[in-house]
Short mmCIF file of C-alpha atoms in Angstrom, two decimals:
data_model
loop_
_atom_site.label_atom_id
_atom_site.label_comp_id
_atom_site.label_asym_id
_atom_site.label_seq_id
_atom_site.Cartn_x
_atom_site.Cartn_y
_atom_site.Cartn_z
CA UNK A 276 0.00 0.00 0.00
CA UNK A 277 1.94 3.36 -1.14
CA UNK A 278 2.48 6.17 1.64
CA UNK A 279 0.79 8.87 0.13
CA UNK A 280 1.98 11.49 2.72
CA UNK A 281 3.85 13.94 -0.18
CA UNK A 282 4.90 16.84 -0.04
CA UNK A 283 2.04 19.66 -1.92
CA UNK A 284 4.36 22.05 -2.69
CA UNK A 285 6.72 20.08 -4.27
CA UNK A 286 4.50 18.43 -6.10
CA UNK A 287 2.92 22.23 -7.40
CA UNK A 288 5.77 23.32 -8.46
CA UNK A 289 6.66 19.53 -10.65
CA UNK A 290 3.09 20.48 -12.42
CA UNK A 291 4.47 24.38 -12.35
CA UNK A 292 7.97 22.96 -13.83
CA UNK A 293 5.79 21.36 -16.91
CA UNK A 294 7.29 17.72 -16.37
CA UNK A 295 6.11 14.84 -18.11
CA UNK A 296 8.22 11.88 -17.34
CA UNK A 297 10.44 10.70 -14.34
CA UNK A 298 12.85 7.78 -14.61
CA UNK A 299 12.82 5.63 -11.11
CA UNK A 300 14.65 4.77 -9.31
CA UNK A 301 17.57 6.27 -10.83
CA UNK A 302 20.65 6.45 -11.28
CA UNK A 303 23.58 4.71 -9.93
CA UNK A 304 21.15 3.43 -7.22
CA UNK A 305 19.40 0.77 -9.20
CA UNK A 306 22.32 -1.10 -9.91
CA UNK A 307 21.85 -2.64 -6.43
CA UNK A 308 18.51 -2.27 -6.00
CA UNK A 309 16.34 -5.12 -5.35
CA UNK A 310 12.39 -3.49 -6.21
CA UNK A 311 10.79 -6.34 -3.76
CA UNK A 312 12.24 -4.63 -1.41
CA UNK A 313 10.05 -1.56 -1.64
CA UNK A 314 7.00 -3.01 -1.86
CA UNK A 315 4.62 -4.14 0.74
CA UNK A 316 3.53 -2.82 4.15
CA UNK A 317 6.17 -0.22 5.24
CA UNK A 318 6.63 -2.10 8.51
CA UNK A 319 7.52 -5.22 6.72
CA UNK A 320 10.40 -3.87 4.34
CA UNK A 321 13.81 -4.48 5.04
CA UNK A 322 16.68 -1.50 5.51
CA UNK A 323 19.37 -2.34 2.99
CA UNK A 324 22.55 -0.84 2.13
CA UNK A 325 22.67 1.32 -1.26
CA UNK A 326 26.09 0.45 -2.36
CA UNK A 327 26.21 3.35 -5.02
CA UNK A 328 25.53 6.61 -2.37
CA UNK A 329 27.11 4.54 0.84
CA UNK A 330 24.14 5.26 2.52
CA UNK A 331 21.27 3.71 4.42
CA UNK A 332 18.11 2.97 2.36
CA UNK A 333 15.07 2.38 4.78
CA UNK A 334 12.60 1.61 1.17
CA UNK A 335 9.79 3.83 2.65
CA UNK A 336 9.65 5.12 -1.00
CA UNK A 337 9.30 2.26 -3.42
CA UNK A 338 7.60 1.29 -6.14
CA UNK A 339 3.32 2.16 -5.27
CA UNK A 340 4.78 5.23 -3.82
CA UNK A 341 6.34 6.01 -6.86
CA UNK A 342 3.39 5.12 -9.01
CA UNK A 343 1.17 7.07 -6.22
CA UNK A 344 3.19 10.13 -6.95
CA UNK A 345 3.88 10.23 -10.64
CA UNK A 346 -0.12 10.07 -10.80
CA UNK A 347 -0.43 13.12 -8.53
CA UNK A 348 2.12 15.07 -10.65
CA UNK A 349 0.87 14.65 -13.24
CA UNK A 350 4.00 12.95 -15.44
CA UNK A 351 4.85 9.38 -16.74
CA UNK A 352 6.67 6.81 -15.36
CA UNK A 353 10.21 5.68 -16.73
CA UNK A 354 10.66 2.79 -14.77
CA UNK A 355 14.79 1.32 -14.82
CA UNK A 356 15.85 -2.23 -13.88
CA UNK A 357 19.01 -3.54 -12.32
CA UNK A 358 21.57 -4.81 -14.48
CA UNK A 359 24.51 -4.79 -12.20
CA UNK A 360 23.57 -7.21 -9.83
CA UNK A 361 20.25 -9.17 -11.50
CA UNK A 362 19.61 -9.71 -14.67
CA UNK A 363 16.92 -10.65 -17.02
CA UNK A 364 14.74 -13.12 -14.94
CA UNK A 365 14.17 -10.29 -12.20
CA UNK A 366 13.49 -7.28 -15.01
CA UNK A 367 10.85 -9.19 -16.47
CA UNK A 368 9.49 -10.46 -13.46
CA UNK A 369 8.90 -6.48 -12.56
CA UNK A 370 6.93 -5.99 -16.08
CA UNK A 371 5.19 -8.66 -14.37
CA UNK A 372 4.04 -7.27 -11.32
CA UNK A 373 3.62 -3.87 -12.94
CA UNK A 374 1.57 -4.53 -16.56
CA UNK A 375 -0.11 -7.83 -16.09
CA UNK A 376 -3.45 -7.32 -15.18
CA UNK A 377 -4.01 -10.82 -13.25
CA UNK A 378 -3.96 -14.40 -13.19
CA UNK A 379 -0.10 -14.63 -12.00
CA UNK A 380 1.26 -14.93 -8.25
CA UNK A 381 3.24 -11.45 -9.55
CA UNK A 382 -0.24 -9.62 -10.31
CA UNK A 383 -1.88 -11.12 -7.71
CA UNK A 384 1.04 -9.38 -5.07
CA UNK A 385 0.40 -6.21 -6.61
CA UNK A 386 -3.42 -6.50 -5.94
CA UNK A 387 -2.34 -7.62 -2.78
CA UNK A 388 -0.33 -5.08 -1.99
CA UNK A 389 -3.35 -2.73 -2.77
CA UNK A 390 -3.49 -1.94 -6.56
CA UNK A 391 -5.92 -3.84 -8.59
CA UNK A 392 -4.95 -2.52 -12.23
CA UNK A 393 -1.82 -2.78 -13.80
CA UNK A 394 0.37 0.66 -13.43
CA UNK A 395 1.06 -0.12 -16.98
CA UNK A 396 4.83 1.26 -17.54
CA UNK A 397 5.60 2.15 -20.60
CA UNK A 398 9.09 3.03 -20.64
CA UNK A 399 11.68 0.61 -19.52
CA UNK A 400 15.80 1.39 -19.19
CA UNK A 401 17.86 -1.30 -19.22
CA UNK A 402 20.41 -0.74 -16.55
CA UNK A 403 22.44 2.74 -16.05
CA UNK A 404 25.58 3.58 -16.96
CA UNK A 405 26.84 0.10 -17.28
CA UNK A 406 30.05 0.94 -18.95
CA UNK A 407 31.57 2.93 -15.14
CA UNK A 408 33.75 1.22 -13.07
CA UNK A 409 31.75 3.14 -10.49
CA UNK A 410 28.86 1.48 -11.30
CA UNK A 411 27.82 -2.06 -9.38
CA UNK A 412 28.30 -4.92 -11.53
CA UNK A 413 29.70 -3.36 -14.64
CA UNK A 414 30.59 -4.95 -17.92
CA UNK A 415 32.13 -4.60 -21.02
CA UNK A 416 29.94 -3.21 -23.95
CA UNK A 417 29.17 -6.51 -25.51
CA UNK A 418 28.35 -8.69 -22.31
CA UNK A 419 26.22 -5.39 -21.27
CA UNK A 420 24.70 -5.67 -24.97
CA UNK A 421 23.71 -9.31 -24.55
CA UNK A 422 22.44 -9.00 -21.27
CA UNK A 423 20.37 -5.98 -22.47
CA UNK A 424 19.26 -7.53 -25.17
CA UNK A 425 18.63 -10.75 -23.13
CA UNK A 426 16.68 -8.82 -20.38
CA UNK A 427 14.33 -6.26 -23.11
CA UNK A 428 13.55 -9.39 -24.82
CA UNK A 429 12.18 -11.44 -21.92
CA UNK A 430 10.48 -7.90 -21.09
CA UNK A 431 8.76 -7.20 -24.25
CA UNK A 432 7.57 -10.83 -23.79
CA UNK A 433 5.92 -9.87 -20.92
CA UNK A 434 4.08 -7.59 -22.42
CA UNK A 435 4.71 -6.89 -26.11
CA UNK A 436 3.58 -2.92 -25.88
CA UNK A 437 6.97 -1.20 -23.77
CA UNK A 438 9.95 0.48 -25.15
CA UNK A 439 13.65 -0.34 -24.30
CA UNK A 440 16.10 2.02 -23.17
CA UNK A 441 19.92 0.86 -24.16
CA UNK A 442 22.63 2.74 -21.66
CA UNK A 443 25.10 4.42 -23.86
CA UNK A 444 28.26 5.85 -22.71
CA UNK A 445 27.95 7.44 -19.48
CA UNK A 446 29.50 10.86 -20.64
CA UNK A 447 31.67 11.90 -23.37
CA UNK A 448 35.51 11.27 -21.89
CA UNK A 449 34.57 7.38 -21.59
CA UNK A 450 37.41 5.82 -22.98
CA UNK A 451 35.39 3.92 -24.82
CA UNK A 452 33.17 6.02 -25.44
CA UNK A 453 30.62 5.58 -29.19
CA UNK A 454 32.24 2.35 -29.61
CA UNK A 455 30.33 1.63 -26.44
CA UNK A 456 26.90 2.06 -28.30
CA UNK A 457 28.12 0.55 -31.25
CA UNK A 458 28.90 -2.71 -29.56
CA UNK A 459 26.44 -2.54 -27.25
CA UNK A 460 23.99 -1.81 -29.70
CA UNK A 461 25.11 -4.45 -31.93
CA UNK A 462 24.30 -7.39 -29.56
CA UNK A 463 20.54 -5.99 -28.88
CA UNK A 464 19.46 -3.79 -31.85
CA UNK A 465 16.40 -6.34 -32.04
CA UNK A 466 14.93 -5.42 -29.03
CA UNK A 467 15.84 -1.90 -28.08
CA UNK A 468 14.22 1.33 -28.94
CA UNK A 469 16.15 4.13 -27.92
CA UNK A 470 20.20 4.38 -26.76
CA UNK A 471 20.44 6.98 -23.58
CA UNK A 472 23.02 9.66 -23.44
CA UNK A 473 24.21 11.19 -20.17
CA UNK A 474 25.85 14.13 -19.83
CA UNK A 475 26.63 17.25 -17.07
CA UNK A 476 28.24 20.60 -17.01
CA UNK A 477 30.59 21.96 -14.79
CA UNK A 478 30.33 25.90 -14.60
CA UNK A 479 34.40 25.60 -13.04
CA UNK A 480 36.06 23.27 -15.28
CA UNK A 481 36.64 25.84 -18.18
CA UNK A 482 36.67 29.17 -18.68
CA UNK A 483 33.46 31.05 -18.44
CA UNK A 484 33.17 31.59 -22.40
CA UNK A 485 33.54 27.90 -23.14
CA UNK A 486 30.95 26.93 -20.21
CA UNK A 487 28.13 29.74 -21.92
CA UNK A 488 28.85 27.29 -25.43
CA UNK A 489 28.45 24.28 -24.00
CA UNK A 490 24.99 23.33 -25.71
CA UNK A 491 28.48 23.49 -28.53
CA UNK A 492 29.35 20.02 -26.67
CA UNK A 493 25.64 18.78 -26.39
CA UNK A 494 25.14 19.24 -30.13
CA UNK A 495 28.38 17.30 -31.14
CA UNK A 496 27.45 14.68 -28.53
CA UNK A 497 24.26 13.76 -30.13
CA UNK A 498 25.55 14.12 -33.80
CA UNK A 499 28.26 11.63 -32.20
CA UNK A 500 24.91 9.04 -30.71
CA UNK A 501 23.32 9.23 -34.34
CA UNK A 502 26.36 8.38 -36.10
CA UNK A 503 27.32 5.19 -33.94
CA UNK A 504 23.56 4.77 -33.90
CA UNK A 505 22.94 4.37 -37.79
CA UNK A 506 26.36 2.39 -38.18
CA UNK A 507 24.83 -0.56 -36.47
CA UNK A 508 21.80 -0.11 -38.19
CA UNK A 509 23.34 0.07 -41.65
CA UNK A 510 26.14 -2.94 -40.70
CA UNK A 511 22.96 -5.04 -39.69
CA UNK A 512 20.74 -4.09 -42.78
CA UNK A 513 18.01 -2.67 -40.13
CA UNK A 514 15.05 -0.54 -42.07
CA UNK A 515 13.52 0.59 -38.33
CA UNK A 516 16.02 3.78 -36.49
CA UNK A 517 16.78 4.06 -33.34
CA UNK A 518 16.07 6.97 -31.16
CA UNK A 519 17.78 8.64 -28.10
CA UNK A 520 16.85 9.38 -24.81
CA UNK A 521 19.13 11.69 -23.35
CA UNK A 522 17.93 11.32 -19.69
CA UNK A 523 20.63 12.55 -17.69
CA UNK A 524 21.65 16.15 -18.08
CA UNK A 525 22.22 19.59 -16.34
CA UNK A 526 25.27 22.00 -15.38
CA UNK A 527 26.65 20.04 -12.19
CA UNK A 528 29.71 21.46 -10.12
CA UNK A 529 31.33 18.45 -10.62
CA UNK A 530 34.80 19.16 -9.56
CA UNK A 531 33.29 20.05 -5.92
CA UNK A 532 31.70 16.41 -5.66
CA UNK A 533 33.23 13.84 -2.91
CA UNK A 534 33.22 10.45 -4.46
CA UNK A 535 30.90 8.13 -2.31
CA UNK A 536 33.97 5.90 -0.88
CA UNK A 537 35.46 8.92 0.86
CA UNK A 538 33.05 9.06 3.24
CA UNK A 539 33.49 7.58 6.64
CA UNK A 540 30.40 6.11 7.08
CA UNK A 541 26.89 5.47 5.95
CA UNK A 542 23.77 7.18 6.89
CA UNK A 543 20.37 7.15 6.04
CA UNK A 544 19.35 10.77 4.20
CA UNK A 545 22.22 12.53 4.33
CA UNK A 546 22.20 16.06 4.04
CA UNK A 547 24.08 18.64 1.50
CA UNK A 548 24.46 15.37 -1.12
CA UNK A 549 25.18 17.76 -4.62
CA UNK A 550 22.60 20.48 -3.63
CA UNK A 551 23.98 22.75 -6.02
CA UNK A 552 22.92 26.36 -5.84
CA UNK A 553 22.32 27.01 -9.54
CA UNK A 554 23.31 31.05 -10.20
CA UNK A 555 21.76 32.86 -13.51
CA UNK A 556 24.57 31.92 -16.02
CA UNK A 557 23.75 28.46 -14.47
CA UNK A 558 20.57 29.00 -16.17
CA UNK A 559 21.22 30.73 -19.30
CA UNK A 560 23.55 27.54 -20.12
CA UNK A 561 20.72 25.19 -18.95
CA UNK A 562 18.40 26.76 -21.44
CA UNK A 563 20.81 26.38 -23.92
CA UNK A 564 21.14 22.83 -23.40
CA UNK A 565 17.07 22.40 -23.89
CA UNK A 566 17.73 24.52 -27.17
CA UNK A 567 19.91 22.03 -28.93
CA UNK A 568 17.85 19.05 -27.20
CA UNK A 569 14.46 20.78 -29.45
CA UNK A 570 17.10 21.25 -32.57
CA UNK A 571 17.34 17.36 -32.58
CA UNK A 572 13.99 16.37 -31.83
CA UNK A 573 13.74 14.65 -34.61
CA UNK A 574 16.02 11.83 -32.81
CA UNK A 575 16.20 13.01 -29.76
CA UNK A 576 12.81 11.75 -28.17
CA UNK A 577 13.07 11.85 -24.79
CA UNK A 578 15.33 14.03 -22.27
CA UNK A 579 15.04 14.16 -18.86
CA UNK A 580 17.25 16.72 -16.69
CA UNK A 581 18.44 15.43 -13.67
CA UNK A 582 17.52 15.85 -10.79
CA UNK A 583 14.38 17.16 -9.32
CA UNK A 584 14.33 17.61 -5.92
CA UNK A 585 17.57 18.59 -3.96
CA UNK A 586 20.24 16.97 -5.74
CA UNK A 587 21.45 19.18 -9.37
CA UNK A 588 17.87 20.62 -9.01
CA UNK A 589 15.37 22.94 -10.11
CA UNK A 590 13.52 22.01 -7.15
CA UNK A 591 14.68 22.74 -3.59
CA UNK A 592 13.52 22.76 -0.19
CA UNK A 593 14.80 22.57 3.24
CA UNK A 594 12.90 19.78 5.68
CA UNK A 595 9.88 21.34 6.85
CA UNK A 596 10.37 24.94 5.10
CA UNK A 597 9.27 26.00 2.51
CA UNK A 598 9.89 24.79 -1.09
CA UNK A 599 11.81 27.37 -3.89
CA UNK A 600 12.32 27.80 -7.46
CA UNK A 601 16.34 27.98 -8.55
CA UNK A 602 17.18 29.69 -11.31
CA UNK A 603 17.37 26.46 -14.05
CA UNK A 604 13.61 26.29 -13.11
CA UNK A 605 12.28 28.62 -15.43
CA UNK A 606 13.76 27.93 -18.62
CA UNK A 607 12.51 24.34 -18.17
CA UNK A 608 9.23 25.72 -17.26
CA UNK A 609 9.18 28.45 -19.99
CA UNK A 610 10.28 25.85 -22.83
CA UNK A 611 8.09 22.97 -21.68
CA UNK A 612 4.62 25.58 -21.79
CA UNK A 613 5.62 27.19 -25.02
CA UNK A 614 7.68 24.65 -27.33
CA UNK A 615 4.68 23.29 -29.37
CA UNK A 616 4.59 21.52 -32.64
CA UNK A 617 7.03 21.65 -34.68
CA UNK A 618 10.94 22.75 -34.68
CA UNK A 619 11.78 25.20 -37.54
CA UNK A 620 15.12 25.22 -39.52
CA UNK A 621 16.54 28.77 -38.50
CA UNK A 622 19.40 30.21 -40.57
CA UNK A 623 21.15 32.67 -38.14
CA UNK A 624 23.77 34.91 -38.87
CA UNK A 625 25.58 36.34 -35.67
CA UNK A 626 29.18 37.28 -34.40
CA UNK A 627 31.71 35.03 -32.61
CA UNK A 628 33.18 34.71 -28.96
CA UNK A 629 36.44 33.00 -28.31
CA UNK A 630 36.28 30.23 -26.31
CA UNK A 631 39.05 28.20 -25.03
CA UNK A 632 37.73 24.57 -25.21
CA UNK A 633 35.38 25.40 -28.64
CA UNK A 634 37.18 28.26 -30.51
CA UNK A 635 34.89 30.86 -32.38
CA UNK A 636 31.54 29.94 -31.51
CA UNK A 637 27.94 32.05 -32.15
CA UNK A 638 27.47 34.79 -29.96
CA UNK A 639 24.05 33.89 -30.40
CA UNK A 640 21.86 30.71 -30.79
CA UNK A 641 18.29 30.65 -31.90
CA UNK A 642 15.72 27.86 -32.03
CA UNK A 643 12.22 28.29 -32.83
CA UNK A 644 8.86 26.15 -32.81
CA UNK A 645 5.10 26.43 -34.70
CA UNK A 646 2.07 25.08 -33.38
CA UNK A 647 -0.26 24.70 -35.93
CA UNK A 648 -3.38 24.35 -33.10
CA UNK A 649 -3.05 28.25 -33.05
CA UNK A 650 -0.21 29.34 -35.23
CA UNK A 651 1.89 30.67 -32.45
CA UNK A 652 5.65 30.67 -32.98
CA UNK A 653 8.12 30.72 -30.08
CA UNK A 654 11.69 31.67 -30.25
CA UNK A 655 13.88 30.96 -27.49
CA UNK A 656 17.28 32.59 -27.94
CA UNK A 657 20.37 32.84 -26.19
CA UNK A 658 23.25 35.17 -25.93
CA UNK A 659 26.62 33.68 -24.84
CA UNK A 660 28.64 37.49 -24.57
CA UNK A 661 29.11 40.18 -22.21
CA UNK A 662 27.06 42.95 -24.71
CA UNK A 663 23.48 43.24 -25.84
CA UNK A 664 22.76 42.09 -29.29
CA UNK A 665 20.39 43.09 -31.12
CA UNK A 666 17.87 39.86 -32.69
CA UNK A 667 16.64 40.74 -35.97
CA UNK A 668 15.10 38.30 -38.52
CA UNK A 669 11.39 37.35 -40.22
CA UNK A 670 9.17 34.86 -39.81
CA UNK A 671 7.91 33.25 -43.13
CA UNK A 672 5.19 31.10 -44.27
CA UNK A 673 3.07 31.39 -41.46
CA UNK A 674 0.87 33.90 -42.30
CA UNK A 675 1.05 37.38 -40.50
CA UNK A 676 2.75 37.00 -37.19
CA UNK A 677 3.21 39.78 -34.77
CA UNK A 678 5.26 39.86 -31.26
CA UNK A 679 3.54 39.61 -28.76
CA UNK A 680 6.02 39.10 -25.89
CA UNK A 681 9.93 38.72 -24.57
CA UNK A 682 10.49 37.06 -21.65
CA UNK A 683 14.36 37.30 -20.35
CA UNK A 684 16.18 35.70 -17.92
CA UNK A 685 19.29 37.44 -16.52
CA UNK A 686 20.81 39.76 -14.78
CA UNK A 687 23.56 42.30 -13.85
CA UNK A 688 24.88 39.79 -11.37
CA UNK A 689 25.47 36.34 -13.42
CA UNK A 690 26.19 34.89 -10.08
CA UNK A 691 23.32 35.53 -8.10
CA UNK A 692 20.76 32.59 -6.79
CA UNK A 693 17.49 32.07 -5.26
CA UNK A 694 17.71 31.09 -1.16
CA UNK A 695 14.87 30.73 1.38
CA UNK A 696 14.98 33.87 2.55
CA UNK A 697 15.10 35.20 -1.33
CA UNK A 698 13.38 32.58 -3.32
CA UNK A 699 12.87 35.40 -5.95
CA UNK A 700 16.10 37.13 -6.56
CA UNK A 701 16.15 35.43 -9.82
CA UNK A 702 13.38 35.28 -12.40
CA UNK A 703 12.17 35.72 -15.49
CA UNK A 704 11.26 39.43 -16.81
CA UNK A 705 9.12 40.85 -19.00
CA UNK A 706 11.25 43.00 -21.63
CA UNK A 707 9.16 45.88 -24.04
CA UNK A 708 8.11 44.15 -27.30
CA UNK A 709 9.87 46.76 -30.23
CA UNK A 710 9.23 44.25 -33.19
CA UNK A 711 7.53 46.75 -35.86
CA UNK A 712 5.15 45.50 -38.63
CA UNK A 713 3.93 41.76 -39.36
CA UNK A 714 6.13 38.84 -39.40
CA UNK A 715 9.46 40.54 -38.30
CA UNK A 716 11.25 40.32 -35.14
CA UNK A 717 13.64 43.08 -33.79
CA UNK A 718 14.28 42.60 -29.51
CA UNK A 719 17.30 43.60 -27.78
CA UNK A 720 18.84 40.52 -26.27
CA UNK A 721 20.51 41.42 -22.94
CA UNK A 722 24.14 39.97 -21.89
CA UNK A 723 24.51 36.76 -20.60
CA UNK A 724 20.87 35.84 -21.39
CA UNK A 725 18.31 33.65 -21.69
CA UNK A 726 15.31 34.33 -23.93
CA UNK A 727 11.64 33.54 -25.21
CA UNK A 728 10.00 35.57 -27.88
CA UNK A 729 6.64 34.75 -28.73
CA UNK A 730 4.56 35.78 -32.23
CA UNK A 731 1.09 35.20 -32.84
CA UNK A 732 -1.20 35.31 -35.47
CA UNK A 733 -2.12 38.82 -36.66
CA UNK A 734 -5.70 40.49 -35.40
CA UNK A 735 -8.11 40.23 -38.66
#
C-alpha cells in the first residue's frame, strides 16, 4: 500500500515545472537495488545498504509510492531495472508485477499489496551507466549488450507494448566512449528502442566563455549518438532507427563532488548530497542545453534533466520549510509551456566569442517552434557574450505573425541565486516588445541571457 503522505508544494511546483516523465529509481542506485524490497507494508520492508551513495536505504519510497506520486504530478513513469547485480529473470518479473493485469502470483502481489490494475509502464531502461567502473556490476559493452538484449527481450515478452532504453556511454571522456553504443547496440538492436546519453556541465572546469557554449558540446554529442547509432543499423541491414533518450543532463559542479567511498560512514538521508545552488549563467547555459535538445527532436525523443528535488535541481527545499524555485527552473518551465509543434530550420547569422575549449563559436543561438493548433511561434534565444545584441530576422510562411512578448532571464549579477529567505532574486522578466510591422522580429537581447520571444497570429 503506497504512503501517500507527499509533499504539496513540491508536487505544485513539478506540475508548475511542466514535467512529463520521471525515470525511477535512478541512477547509480538501481544497480543494487532489489524493487521487492520496496514493496509491501512499510513495517515489513527491510533497511538495505545502497552500495552506489554509501548510505542507508530504509525503502519507505518504493515502487506504489512512486506510481502514487507520478499520478499526482501529473507525469509518466520511466521505470529502470538492475543490471549490475540481476539480470533478465528479475526485469521481467517487474513488467510482471507492474503490466499484467491478473492471473499470475506477480499480479496477484500487486493486488495484494493494494493496486488492482496494472500501473502499466511504458518506458523501460535497461540498466544505467553500465560501462563505469563506479557502477555495481559493470561490464564490457558486448556482455552489457547481450544482457540488455537478453533482459528487453524477456520484457517485451511480458508484455509486447513497452519500449527499451539501451545505456550508452555514461558521458563523453569514456574511454570507450561511441564504440560503447556501437557494440552494445550491436548485440541488442532487435529489441531496443532508444540508446540513452548522459551528460553534465561543470560551470568551473573551463573558462566562463567555453561553459556559456556548451549546448556546442551537447550538439556534437548527439551528432556523435546518431552516427554510432545508424552504423549498427546500416552494418545489420536494419530498415527501423533508433532513437535517443538523453535522460541525464544539467550544469553540475562536478569538480566540488566527494566520491561516495570517501566518506566515513553510511547514513540514512544525508544532508548537502550535490545540492547545487544554480546562479543565472547556471541557467542561461541550462536553457541552452534544452535549445539544442528541441534542434534534434527529430532523434532526440526523450530528455530528462536530472535531478528534481535537492540533488542538481530545479527544485529545492529545506525539511519542513518552505519549497523554492532555482534559477534552471524557469527555462525548463518556460520551454516545456511554449515549445509546441514543430521545430523550424533557423538560418542565423551572428558574431563570434572566443572560447578556449570550442574556438569561435555564435554569440548567439536561436531555435524556434510552430504550433499549428493556433499558429503561435516561439523563439527561445540565447546570448553567450558580455554585450546586448540586437535579434533581428522574419518569420515566413506562417501567415502574418506579430510579437507579442519577450520574456528574459538574466541579470547584472550572473552569479546571483534564489535562497529561502530570497526565493525570488532570480526570475524571469518581461522586456518591451519593439518588433515593428507583421512577421518581423527586432528585440534587444541582454548579456549573458536567456530568452523567449513569442509571435502570434495577426488580429483580422
Amino acid at each position: 500500500m503506497a504512503d501517500t503522505n507527499f509533499r504539496g508544494d513540491v508536487l505544485e511546483l513539478t506540475r508548475e515545472l511542466g514535467a512529463t516523465t520521471m525515470r525511477y529509481p535512478g541512477g547509480n542506485f538501481v544497480s543494487s537495488h532489489r524493487w521487492e524490497d520496496g514493496v509491501g507494508p512499510l513495517k515489513d520492508r527491510p533497511r538495505t545498504l545502497d552500495l552506489a551513495w554509501r548510505t542507508v536505504e530504509s525503502n519507505a519510497f518504493g515502487l506504489h509510492e512512486f506510481m502514487d506520486w507520478t499520478d499526482r504530478a501529473g507525469v509518466d513513469p520511466y521505470m529502470v531495472v538492475n543490471l549490475g547485480t540481476r539480470g533478465p529473470g528479475e526485469a521481467a518479473a517487474l513488467v510482471e508485477y507492474c503490466n499484467v493485469a491478473k492471473g499470475t502470483t506477480l499480479a496477484e502481489l500487486r493486488q495484494k499489496n493494494g493496486v488492482d490494475a496494472p500501473f502499466g509502464v511504458q518506458l523501460w531502461g535497461l540498466g544505467n551507466e553500465m560501462d563505469g567502473s563506479w557502477q555495481v556490476g559493470h561490464r564490457s559493452a558486448r556482455s552489457y549488450g547481450e544482457v540488455a538484449g537478453q533482459a528487453a527481450q524477456a520484457m517485451k515478452l511480458v508484455d509486447s507494448s513497452i519500449e527499451t532504453v539501451l545505456c550508452g556511454s555514461s558521458n563523453m571522456t569514456m574511454p570507450t566512449y561511441a564504440s560503447w553504443e556501437a557494440e552494445a547496440l550491436d548485440a541488442a538492436y532487435e529489441h531496443i528502442d532508444y540508446v540513452s546519453l548522459h551528460q553534465y556541465y561543470d560551470p568551473e572546469k573551463y573558462d566562463e566563455q567555453s561553459f556559456l557554449a556548451s549546448a556546442c558540446s551537447m550538439d556534437r554529442h548527439i551528432e556523435d549518438a546518431i552516427a554510432a547509432v545508424d552504423f549498427v543499423r546500416a552494418r545489420q541491414h536494419r530498415q527501423r532507427r533508433i532513437h535517443l533518450a538523453y535522460d541525464e543532463w544539467n550544469v553540475w559542479y562536478q569538480s566540488r563532488f566527494r566520491e561516495p567511498y570517501e566518506w566515513s560512514s553510511m547514513s540514512e538521508s544525508p544532508r548537502v548530497l550535490i545540492e547545487d545552488d544554480f546562479t543565472v549563467r547556471d541557467a542561461v547555459v541550462a536553457g541552452s542545453l534544452l535549445m539544442t535538445l528541441l534542434r534534434h527532436a527529430d532523434r532526440v525523443r526523450i530528455a530528462c534533466q536530472a535531478q528534481l528535488v535537492n540533488v542538481i535541481a530545479p527544485i529545492r527545499t529545506f525539511g519542513s520549510g518552505s519549497a523554492w524555485k532555482q534559477p534552471i527552473f524557469y527555462p525548463f518551465a518556460l520551454t516545456a509551456r511554449h515549445a509546441r509543434g514543430d521545430v523550424l530550420r533557423s538560418e542565423l547569422s551572428a558574431p563570434t566569442i572566443d572560447t578556449e575549449r570550442f574556438g569561435p563559436v555564435p554569440a548567439v543561438d536561436v531555435v524556434a517552434t510552430h504550433d499549428e493548433t493556433d499558429g503561435k511561434v516561439a523563439i527561445f534565444a540565447v546570448n553567450r557574450s558580455r554585450q546586448p545584441i540586437t535579434l533581428q530576422g522574419a518569420t515566413t510562411g506562417f501567415g502574418e505573425l506579430t510579437v507579442t512578448g519577450h520574456h528574459v532571464l538574466a541579470d547584472e549579477d550572473t552569479s546571483a541565486v534564489n535562497t529561502p529567505e530570497n526565493p525570488l532574486r532570480v526570475r524571469p522578466r518581461d522586456l518591451p516588445v519593439t518588433s515593428a510591422g507583421t512577421g518581423n522580429c527586432r528585440q534587444t537581447l541582454p548579456p549573458v541571457s536567456w530568452n523567449l520571444i513569442t509571435l502570434a497570429p495577426a488580429a483580422p
